[in-house]
PDB file of C-alpha atoms in Angstrom:
ATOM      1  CA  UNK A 398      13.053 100.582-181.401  1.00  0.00           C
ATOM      2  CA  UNK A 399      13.611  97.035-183.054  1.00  0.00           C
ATOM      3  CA  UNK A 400      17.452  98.243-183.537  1.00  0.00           C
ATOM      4  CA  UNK A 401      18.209  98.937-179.982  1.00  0.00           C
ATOM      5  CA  UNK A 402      17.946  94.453-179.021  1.00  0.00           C
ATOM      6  CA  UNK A 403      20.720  94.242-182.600  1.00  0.00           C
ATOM      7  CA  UNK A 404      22.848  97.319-181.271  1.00  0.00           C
ATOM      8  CA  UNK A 405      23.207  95.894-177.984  1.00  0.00           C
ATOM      9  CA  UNK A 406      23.921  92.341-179.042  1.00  0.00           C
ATOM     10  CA  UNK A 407      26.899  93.823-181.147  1.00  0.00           C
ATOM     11  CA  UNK A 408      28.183  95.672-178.402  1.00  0.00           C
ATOM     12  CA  UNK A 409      28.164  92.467-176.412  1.00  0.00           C
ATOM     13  CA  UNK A 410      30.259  91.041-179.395  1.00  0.00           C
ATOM     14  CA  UNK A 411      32.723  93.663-179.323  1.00  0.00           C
ATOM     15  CA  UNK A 412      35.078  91.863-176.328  1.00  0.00           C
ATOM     16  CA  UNK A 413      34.544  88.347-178.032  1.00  0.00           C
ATOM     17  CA  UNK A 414      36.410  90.037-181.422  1.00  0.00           C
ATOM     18  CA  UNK A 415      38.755  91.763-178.869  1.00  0.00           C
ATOM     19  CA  UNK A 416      39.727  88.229-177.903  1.00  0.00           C
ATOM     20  CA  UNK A 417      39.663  86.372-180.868  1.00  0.00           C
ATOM     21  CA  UNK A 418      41.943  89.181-182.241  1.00  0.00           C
ATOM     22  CA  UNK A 419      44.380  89.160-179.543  1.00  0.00           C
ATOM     23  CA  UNK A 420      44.556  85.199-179.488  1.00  0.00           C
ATOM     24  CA  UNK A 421      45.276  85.347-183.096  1.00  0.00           C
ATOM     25  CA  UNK A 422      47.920  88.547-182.949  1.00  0.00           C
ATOM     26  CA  UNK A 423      49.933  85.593-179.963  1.00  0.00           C
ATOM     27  CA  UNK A 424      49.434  82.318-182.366  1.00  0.00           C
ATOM     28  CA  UNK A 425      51.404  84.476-184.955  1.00  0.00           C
ATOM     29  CA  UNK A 426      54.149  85.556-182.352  1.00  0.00           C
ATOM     30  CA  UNK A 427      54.202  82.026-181.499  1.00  0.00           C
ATOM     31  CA  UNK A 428      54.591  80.604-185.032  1.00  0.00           C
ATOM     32  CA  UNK A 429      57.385  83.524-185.654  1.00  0.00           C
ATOM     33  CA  UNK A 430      59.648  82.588-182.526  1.00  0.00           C
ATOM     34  CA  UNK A 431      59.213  78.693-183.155  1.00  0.00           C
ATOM     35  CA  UNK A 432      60.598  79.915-187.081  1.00  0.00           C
ATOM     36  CA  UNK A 433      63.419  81.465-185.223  1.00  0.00           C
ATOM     37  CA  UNK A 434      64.012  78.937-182.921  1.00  0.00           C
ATOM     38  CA  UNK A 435      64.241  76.264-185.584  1.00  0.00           C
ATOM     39  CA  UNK A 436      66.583  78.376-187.759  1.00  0.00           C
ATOM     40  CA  UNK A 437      68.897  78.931-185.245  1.00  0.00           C
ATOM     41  CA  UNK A 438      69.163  75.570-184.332  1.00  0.00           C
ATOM     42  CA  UNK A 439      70.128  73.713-187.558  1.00  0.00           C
ATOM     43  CA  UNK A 440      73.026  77.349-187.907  1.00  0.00           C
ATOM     44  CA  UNK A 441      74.175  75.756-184.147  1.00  0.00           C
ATOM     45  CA  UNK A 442      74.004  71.798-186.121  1.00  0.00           C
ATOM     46  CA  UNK A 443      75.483  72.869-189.112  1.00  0.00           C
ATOM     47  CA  UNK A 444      78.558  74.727-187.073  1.00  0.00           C
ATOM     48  CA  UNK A 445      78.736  71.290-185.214  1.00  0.00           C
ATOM     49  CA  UNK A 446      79.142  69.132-187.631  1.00  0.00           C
ATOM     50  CA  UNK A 447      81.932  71.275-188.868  1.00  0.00           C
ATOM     51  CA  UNK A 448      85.003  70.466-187.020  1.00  0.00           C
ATOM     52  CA  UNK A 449      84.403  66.696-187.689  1.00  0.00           C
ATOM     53  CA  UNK A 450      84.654  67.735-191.803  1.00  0.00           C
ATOM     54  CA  UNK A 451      87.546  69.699-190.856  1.00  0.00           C
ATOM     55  CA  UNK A 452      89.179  66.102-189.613  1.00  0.00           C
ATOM     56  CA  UNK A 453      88.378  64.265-192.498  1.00  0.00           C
ATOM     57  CA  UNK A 454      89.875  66.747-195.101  1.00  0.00           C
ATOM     58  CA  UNK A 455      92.821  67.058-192.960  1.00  0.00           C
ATOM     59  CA  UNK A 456      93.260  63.144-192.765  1.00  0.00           C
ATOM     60  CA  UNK A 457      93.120  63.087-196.634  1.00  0.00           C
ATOM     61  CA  UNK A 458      95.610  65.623-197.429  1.00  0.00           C
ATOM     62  CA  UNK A 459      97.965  64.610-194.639  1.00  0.00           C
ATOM     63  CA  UNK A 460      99.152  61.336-197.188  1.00  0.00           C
ATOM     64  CA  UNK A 461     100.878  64.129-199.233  1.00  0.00           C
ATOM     65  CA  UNK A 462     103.947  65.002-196.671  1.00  0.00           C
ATOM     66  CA  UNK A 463     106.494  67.333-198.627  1.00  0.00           C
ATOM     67  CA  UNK A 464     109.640  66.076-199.707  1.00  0.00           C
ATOM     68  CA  UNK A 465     111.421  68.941-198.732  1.00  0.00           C
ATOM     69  CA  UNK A 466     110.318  68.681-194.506  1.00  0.00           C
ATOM     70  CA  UNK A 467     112.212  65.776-193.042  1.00  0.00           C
ATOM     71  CA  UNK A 468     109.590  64.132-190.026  1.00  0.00           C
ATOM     72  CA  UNK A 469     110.508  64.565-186.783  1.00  0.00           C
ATOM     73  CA  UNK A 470     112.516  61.136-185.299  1.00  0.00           C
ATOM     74  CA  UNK A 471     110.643  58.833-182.910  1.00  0.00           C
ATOM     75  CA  UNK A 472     112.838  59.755-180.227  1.00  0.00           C
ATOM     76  CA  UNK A 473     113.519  63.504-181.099  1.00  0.00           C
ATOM     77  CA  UNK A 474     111.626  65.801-178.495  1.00  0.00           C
ATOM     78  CA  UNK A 475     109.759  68.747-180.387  1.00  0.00           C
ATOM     79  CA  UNK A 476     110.353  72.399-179.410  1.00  0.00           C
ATOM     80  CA  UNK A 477     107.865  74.176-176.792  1.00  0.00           C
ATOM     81  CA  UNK A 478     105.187  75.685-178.540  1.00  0.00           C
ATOM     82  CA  UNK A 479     104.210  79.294-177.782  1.00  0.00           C
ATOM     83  CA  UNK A 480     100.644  80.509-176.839  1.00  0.00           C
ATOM     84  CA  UNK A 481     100.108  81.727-180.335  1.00  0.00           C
ATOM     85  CA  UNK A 482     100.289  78.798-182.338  1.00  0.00           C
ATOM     86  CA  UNK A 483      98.596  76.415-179.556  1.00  0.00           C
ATOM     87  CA  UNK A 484      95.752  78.732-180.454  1.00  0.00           C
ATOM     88  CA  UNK A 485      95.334  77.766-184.422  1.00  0.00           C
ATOM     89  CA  UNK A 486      95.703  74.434-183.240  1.00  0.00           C
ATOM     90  CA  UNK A 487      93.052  71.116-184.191  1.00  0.00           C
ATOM     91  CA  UNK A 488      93.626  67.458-183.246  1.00  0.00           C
ATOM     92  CA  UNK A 489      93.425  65.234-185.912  1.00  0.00           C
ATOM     93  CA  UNK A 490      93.880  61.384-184.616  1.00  0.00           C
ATOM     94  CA  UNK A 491      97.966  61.487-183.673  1.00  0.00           C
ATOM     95  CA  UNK A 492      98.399  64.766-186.129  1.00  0.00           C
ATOM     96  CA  UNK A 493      97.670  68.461-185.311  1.00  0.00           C
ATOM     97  CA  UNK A 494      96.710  70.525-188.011  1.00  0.00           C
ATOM     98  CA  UNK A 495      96.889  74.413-187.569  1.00  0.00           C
ATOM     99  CA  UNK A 496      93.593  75.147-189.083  1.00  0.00           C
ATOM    100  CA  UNK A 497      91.534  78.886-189.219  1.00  0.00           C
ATOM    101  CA  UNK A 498      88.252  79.427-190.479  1.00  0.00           C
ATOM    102  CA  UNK A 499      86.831  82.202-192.547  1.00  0.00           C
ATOM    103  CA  UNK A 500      83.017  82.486-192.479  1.00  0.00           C
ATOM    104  CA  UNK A 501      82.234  84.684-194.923  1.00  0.00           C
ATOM    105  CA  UNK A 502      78.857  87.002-193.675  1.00  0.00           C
ATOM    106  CA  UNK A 503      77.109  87.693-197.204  1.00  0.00           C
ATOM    107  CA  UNK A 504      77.866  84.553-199.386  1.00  0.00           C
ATOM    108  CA  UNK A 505      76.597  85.103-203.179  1.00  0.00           C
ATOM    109  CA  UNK A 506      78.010  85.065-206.420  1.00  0.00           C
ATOM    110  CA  UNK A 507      80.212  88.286-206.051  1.00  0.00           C
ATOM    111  CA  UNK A 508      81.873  86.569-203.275  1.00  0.00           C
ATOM    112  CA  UNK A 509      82.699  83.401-205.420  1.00  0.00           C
ATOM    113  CA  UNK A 510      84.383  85.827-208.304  1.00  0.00           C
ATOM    114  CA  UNK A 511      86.142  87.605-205.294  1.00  0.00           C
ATOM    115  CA  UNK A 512      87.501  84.647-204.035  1.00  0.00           C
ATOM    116  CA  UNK A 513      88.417  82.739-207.292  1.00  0.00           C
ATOM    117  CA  UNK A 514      90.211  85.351-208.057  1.00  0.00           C
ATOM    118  CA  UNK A 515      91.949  85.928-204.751  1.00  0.00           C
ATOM    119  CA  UNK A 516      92.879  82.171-205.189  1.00  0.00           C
ATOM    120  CA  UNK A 517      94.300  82.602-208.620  1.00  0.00           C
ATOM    121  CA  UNK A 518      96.952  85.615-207.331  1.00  0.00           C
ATOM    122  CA  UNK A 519      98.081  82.544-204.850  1.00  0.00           C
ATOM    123  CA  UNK A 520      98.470  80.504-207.605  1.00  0.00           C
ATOM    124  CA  UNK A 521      96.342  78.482-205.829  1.00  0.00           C
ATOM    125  CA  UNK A 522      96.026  74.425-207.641  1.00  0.00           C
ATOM    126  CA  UNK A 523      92.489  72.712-207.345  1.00  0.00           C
ATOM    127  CA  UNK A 524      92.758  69.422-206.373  1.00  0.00           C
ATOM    128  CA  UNK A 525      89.546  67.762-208.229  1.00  0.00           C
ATOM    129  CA  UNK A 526      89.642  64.243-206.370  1.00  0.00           C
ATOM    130  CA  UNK A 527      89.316  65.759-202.920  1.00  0.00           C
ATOM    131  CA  UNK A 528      88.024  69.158-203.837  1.00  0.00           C
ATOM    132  CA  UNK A 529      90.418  71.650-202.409  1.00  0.00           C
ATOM    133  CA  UNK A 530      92.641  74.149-203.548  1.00  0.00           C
ATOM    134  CA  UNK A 531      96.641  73.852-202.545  1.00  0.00           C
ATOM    135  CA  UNK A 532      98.937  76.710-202.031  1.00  0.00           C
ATOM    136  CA  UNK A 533     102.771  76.058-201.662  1.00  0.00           C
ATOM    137  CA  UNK A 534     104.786  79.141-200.770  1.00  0.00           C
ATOM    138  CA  UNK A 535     108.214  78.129-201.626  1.00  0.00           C
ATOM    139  CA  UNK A 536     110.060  80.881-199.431  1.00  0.00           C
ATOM    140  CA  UNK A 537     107.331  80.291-196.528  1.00  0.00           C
ATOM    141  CA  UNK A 538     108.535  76.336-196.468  1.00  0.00           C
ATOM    142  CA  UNK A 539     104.983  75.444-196.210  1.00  0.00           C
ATOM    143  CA  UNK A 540     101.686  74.230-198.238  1.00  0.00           C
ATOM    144  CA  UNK A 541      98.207  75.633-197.190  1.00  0.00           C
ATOM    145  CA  UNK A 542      95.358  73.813-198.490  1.00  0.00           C
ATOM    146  CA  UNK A 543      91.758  75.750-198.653  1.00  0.00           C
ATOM    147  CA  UNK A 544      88.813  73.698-197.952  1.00  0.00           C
ATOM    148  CA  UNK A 545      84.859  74.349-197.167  1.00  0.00           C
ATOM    149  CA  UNK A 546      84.187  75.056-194.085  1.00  0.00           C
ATOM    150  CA  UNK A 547      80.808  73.105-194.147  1.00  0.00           C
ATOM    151  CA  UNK A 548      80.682  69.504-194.328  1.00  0.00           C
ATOM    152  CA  UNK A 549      81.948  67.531-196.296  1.00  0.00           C
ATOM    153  CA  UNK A 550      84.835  70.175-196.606  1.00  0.00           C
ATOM    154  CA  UNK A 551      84.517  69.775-200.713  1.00  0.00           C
ATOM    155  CA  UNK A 552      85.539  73.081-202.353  1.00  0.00           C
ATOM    156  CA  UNK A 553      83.436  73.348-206.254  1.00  0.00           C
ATOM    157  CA  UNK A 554      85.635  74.860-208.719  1.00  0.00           C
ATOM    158  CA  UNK A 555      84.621  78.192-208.232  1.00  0.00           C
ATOM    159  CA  UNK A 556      87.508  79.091-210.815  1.00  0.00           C
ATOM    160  CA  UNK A 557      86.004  77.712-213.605  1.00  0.00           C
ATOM    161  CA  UNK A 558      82.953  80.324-213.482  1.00  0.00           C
ATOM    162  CA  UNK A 559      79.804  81.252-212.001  1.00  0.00           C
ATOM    163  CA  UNK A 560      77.525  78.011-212.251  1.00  0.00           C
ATOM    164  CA  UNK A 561      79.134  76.878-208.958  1.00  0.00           C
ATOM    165  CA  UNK A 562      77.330  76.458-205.827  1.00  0.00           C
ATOM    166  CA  UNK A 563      77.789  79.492-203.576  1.00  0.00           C
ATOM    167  CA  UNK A 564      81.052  78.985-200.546  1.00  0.00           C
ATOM    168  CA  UNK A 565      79.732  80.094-197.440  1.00  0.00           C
ATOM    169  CA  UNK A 566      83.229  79.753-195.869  1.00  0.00           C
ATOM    170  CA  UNK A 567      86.574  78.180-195.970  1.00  0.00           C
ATOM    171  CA  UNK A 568      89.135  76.596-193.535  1.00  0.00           C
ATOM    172  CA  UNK A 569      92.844  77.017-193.613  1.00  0.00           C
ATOM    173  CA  UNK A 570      94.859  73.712-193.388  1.00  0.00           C
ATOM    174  CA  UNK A 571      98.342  72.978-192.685  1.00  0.00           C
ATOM    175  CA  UNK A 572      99.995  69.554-191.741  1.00  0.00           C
ATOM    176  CA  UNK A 573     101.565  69.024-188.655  1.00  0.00           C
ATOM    177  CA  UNK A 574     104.753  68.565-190.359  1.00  0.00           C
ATOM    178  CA  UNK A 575     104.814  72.187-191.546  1.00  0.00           C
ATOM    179  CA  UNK A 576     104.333  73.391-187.896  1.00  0.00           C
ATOM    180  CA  UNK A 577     107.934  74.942-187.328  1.00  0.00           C
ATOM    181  CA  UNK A 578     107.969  76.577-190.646  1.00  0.00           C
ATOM    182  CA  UNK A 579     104.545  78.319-190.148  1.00  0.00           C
ATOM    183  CA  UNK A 580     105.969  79.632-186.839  1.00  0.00           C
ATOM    184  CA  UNK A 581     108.985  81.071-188.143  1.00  0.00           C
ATOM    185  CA  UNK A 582     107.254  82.434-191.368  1.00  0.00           C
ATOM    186  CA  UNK A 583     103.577  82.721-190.163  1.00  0.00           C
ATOM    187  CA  UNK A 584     103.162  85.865-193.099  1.00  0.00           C
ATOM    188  CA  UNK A 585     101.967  84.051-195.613  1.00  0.00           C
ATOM    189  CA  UNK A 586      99.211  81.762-193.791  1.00  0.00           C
ATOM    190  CA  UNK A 587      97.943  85.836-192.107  1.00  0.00           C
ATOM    191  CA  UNK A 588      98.098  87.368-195.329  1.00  0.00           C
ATOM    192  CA  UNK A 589      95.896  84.526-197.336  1.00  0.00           C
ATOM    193  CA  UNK A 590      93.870  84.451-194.013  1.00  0.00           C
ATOM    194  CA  UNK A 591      92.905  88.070-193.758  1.00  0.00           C
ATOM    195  CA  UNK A 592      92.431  88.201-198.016  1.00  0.00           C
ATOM    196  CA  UNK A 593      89.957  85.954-197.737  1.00  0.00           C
ATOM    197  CA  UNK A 594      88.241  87.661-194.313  1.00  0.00           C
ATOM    198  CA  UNK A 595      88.463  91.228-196.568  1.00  0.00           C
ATOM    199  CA  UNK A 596      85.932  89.844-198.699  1.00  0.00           C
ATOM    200  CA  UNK A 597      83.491  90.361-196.221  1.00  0.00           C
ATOM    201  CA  UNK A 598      84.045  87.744-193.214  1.00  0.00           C
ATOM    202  CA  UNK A 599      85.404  87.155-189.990  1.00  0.00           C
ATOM    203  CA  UNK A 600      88.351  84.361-189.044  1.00  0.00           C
ATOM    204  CA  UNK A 601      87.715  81.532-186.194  1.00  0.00           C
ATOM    205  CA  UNK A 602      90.128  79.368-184.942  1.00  0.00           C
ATOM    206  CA  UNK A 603      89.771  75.722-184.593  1.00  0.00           C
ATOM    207  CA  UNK A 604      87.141  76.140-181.410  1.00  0.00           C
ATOM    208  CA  UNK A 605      84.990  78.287-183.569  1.00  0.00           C
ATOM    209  CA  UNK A 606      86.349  81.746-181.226  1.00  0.00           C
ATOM    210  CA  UNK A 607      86.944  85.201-183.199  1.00  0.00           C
ATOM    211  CA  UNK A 608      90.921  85.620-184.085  1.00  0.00           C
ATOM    212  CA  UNK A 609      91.738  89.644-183.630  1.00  0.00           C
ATOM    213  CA  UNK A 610      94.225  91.364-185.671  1.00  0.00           C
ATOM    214  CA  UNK A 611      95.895  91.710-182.325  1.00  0.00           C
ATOM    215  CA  UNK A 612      96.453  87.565-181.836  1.00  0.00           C
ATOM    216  CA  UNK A 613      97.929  87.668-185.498  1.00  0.00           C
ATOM    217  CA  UNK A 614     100.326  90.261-184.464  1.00  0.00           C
ATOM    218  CA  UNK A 615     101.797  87.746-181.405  1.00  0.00           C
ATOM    219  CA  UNK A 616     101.887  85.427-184.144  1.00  0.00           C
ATOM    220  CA  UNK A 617     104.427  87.486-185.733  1.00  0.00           C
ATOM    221  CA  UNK A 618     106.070  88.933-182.497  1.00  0.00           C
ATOM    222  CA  UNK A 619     106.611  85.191-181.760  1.00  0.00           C
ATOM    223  CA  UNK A 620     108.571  84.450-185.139  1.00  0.00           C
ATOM    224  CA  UNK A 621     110.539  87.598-184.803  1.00  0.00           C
ATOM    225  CA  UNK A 622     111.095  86.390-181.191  1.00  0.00           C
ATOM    226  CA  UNK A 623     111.854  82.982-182.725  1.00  0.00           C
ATOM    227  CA  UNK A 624     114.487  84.205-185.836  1.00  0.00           C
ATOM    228  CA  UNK A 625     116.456  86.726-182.822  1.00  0.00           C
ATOM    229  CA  UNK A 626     116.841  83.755-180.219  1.00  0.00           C
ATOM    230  CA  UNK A 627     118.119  81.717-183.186  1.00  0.00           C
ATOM    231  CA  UNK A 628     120.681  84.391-184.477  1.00  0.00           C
ATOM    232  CA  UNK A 629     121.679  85.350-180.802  1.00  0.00           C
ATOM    233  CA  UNK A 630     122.365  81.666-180.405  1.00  0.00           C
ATOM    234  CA  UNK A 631     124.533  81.587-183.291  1.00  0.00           C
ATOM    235  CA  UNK A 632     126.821  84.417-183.353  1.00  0.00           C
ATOM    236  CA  UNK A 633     128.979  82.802-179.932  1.00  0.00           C
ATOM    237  CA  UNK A 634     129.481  79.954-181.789  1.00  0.00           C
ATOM    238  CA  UNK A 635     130.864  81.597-184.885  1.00  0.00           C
ATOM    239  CA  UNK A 636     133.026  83.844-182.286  1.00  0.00           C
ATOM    240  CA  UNK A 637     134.678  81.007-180.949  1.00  0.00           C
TER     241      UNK A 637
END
C-alpha cells in the first residue's frame, strides 16, 4: 500500500519528461538549422566578395599588354561582338576582361598535384609578385593568366609541392586587348578551361551562372563563323 501514493506520483511525471524531452529534441533542431544557416551565409559572402578580387587581379596584370597586339586607335570603332563572348565577359574600370571560373567541388591535396601538374603541360609561368600563373599560346595570339578564385585572387605555388594551402578554385583571365584573338581561336582558353573543370569542378562565367558544354560549342561555331566570313570576304578581292 505505501507504493501505490510513489507509483502514482511517477505516472504524473511521465508527461513532464514527455515535455522536457520534446523541448530538448526542438532546441537541438534549432541549434542545427541556425549551424546551417550561418554556413551558408559566409559560402553566399565569400562568393560575393569574389568578383571584386577578380577586378583587382585583372587591374594588375592588365600593365603587361603584349607587344605583339597593337591597341585599338581612339577613333577606330571595334567589331560587334557575338552573344558568345558577351557571355565570358567582366568589367574592369574602362577594360573588359573575358574571365571563367572553375570551382572545384572536392578541394584537397590530390586536387593541388592534379592541377600543378595540369599547369606544368601548359607550360604554365608563376608569377611570384602577384601570385598567378601565365600561359601564352603563341599560335592562339593570346596570354591566359590563372588566378584564385577567392579573394585576394593570390595563387600559392602549388608547383613547388604539397605544403601549399589547398585551391578551392581558379579564374581564367584574359585582357581586353586579346579579345579578337580569343574569338577567332577560342580552343585553347576551352581546352585549359574544361582541364581544369575535369579535375572535379564545374565552370561559371563572370555572373557566377553554370557554362554548358553546349555555350562552348557557340563559342567555336562563332570563330568558325568568324574565319569563313573572313575568307569569303577575301577571295573577290583576290579575283579582281
Amino acid at each position: 500500500m505505501p507504493r501505490g501514493p510513489a507509483q502514482a506520483e511517477v505516472r504524473r511525471m511521465d508527461p513532464v519528461v514527455a515535455v522536457l524531452i520534446v523541448a530538448g529534441v526542438a532546441l537541438l533542431l534549432a541549434l542545427v538549422c541556425m549551424v546551417a544557416f550561418l554556413k551558408s551565409r559566409s559560402v553566399r559572402s565569400e562568393l560575393t566578395e569574389t568578383p571584386l578580387a577578380t577586378r583587382r587581379m585583372a587591374e594588375a596584370t592588365q600593365v603587361e599588354v603584349p607587344e605583339t597586339v597593337p591597341l585599338p586607335a581612339a577613333g577606330a570603332q571595334s567589331e560587334p561582338e557575338s552573344e558568345p563572348m558577351r557571355r565570358f565577359q567582366v568589367a574592369s574600370g574602362k577594360e573588359i576582361k573575358q574571365c571563367l571560373f572553375v570551382i572545384l567541388d572536392w578541394p584537397g591535396l590530390d586536387t593541388n598535384r592534379r592541377l600543378a601538374r595540369l599547369l606544368k603541360e601548359y607550360n604554365a609561368n608563376y608569377d611570384a609578385k602577384l601570385g598567378v600563373y601565365k600561359i601564352r599560346d603563341p599560335l592562339a595570339g593570346y596570354k591566359l593568366t590563372i588566378a584564385n578564385s577567392s579573394p585576394p585572387g593570390t595563387l600559392p605555388p602549388i608547383h613547388e609541392g604539397d605544403d601549399q594551402p589547398i585551391v578551392s578554385g581558379v579564374s581564367i583571365l584574359i585582357h581586353f586587348v586579346s579579345k579578337r584573338s580569343v574569338a577567332r581561336n577560342p580552343e585553347t582558353l576551352i581546352d585549359i578551361t574544361q582541364s581544369i573543370a575535369a579535375i572535379g569542378g564545374h565552370i561559371l562565367d563572370a555572373e557566377r551562372n553554370t557554362v554548358s558544354e553546349e555555350e562552348f560549342e557557340q563559342l567555336r561555331q562563332h570563330a568558325q563563323n568568324s574565319k569563313a566570313v573572313t575568307h569569303g570576304r577575301g577571295t573577290p578581292h583576290e579575283g579582281g
